[in-house]
Amino acid sequence: MKTVSVSQRDTRYVWHPFTPQLDMEPPVTLVRGEGALLFDEQGNSYIDAISSWWVNIHGHCNAYITKKISEQLNRLEHAIFSGFTHEPAVRLAERLLEKVPHMHRVFFSDDGSTSVEVALKMTFQFFHNKGEKKTKVVALENGYHGDTFGGMSAGARNVFNRAFENFLFDVVHIPVPVKGMEKASLEKLEAIVSGGEVAAFIFEPLVQGAGGMVMYDAPALDALLAVCRKHNVLTIADEVMTGFFRTGKFLATEYCTQQPDIVCLSKGITGGYFPLGATLCTGEIYNAFLSADKTKTFFHGHSYTANPTICAAANASLDLLEQEEPLGNIRRMVSFMQEQQQVFASHEKVREARCTGTILALEIKTGEATEYLNPLAEKVHVYFPPRGVILRPLGNVVYILPPYCTTREQLEKIANEIKLFLDTL
Ligand code: PMP
C-alpha cells in the first residue's frame, strides 16, 4: 500500500493559522526537539530562531520541565477550578505576585488573547460595579492584542481584522511614542482622557510584536502612564510577548517608574510547553468585585482554567528562571543582539536595525511599503529552512527572538545566514 506522508495528509485536512491556503507550500513535518533545535523526519535540524512564535524560552524538551509535568500528570491531570483548587495553581499565583509585587490577584485563562479579554472585561466591569460611566478604550496605533474580538478591537485596524471591522468596538488609537513621536502621542492621549470617559489604556510595553517589532523607550511610556493615573484611567500592560525576560527584565514595565494596573501574561509563562493566560490586577480592581451583591461577580471562566499540568509546567519554568544559568544566557544574548544591531545598522539593505533585550529586528529595504503583506516574507520562508534556520518575518521585518539556551555558535549561524540572505536581494 502506498504510504501518504504526514505533510500530504496535512495538506489534505488541516487549515493552518495565518497561512494563505491557496498554493500553500507543504509544511515541514517535525518529529523531535532538543534545546534550540527542531528536527524533521529526515533528521535535518532547524534552529528555532523565533522560539516557535515567541513561546519557547528554555529550549525544546527541557528535561526538568518534562519531568515536572510528568510527575504532575501522575497525580492530577486536570480538575474544575470553581469551588476547588490545587497546589500548582496556588503556587504559581504566589510566585507571579512575588515577582510583580504591586499586583494583588491572578486570574487564569487559556492563552494570550484570553488574558487580554479578561483584562478588558475586568476593566469595564470595575467601573460598572462602581457605578461610573467609563466605557472608552485607548490603545497604541499598530498594536496587536490577539485574535478574539476584544483583542482585535484593541489592536490596530489592518489586514488581520479588516473583515471584522464592523463588529469591533470603538477604540481610540494614539501614535506609538517612538523617537520623535513622544509629544504627539502624549498630546493625543491628554486630549482624549480629559473627557473623563476613558476606562483603559492598553499597550504592548517597549516592543510592539506582531506590528513589526516596533520599539520605544520607557520614559515615553512613563509619561503616558502618568497621564492615565492622573485621570483615573486603568492601564493594561500586554506583556504576552515581552514577559519572562524577553526584554532583559522579568517584565518590560520594570523599566518604567509608573506601574500598570493590569498585566497580561502568556507565551513564555509555561516555557513554551502549553497555552496558559494569566491576568494580574491590583487590589483596587479586585476590591470592586468584593460585594454581597452577586451581580458584581466576574462571570468569566474557561473549562481548563488553571489546568494543574499546565501550572506545573509554568512552575518548573519559573524554577529555571530563578537559576543562574538562564539568567547568564539572557545577559549574553542581550549583548549579542546589541553587537549585531551595530553590524546590521550599517548594512546597505537594512533600513533600520532595532534591538530591545533579546530581540533583534531588521527592517529590510524593499521596493514596497513596510507592512505584513510585503512579499519579502515569502522569500524568507523559502530561503531559511533548507539552511537550518526558522524565521517567520513580519512582512519585511526580519527578527530574531530565540530560546535563551541558544548557543553563541547557533546565534552566529542565524546572523550569518541573514547576512547571506541580504546578499541575494
Ligand atoms: N498580545 C500580544 C502582545 C501578542 O503578541 C499575542 C500573540 N502574538 C497575543 C496577545 C495573543 O496571544 P495568543 O496567540 O496566545 O492568543
Short mmCIF file of N, CA and C and ligand atoms in Angstrom, two decimals, residues 54 111-113 116 144-146 204 238 240-241 266-267, ligand 1:
data_model
loop_
_atom_site.label_atom_id
_atom_site.label_comp_id
_atom_site.label_asym_id
_atom_site.label_seq_id
_atom_site.Cartn_x
_atom_site.Cartn_y
_atom_site.Cartn_z
N TRP A 54 7.45 32.78 19.74
CA TRP A 54 7.79 33.57 20.93
C TRP A 54 7.45 32.90 22.24
N ASP A 111 -4.82 31.60 27.07
CA ASP A 111 -3.74 31.98 26.15
C ASP A 111 -3.57 33.50 26.19
N GLY A 112 -2.80 34.05 25.27
CA GLY A 112 -2.57 35.50 25.27
C GLY A 112 -3.86 36.27 25.00
N SER A 113 -4.61 35.81 23.99
CA SER A 113 -5.83 36.53 23.63
C SER A 113 -6.81 36.57 24.79
N VAL A 116 -6.02 38.96 27.51
CA VAL A 116 -6.40 40.33 27.15
C VAL A 116 -7.91 40.52 27.31
N TYR A 144 -1.04 44.99 18.62
CA TYR A 144 -1.65 43.67 18.42
C TYR A 144 -1.92 43.07 19.78
N HIS A 145 -3.15 42.63 20.01
CA HIS A 145 -3.51 42.09 21.32
C HIS A 145 -4.26 40.76 21.22
N GLY A 146 -4.16 40.09 20.08
CA GLY A 146 -4.79 38.78 19.96
C GLY A 146 -5.90 38.77 18.93
N GLU A 204 1.38 47.39 24.37
CA GLU A 204 2.48 46.43 24.47
C GLU A 204 3.69 47.24 24.94
N ASP A 238 0.07 44.72 28.16
CA ASP A 238 0.00 43.42 27.49
C ASP A 238 1.45 42.93 27.35
N VAL A 240 2.30 39.85 27.01
CA VAL A 240 2.21 38.49 26.48
C VAL A 240 3.51 38.11 25.76
N MET A 241 4.04 39.04 24.96
CA MET A 241 5.32 38.73 24.30
C MET A 241 6.52 39.15 25.13
N SER A 266 1.35 35.44 29.04
CA SER A 266 1.09 34.15 28.38
C SER A 266 2.40 33.69 27.76
N LYS A 267 2.34 33.16 26.55
CA LYS A 267 3.53 32.71 25.79
C LYS A 267 4.60 32.03 26.64
N1 PMP B 1 -0.84 40.00 22.88
C1 PMP B 1 0.37 40.07 22.32
C2 PMP B 1 1.25 41.25 22.61
C3 PMP B 1 0.80 39.07 21.46
O1 PMP B 1 1.99 39.17 20.88
C4 PMP B 1 -0.05 37.96 21.22
C5 PMP B 1 0.34 36.83 20.29
N2 PMP B 1 1.24 37.07 19.31
C6 PMP B 1 -1.29 37.93 21.85
C7 PMP B 1 -1.66 38.96 22.69
C8 PMP B 1 -2.23 36.78 21.63
O2 PMP B 1 -1.72 35.63 22.20
P1 PMP B 1 -2.24 34.17 21.75
O3 PMP B 1 -1.73 33.96 20.37
O4 PMP B 1 -1.62 33.24 22.73
O5 PMP B 1 -3.72 34.19 21.84
#
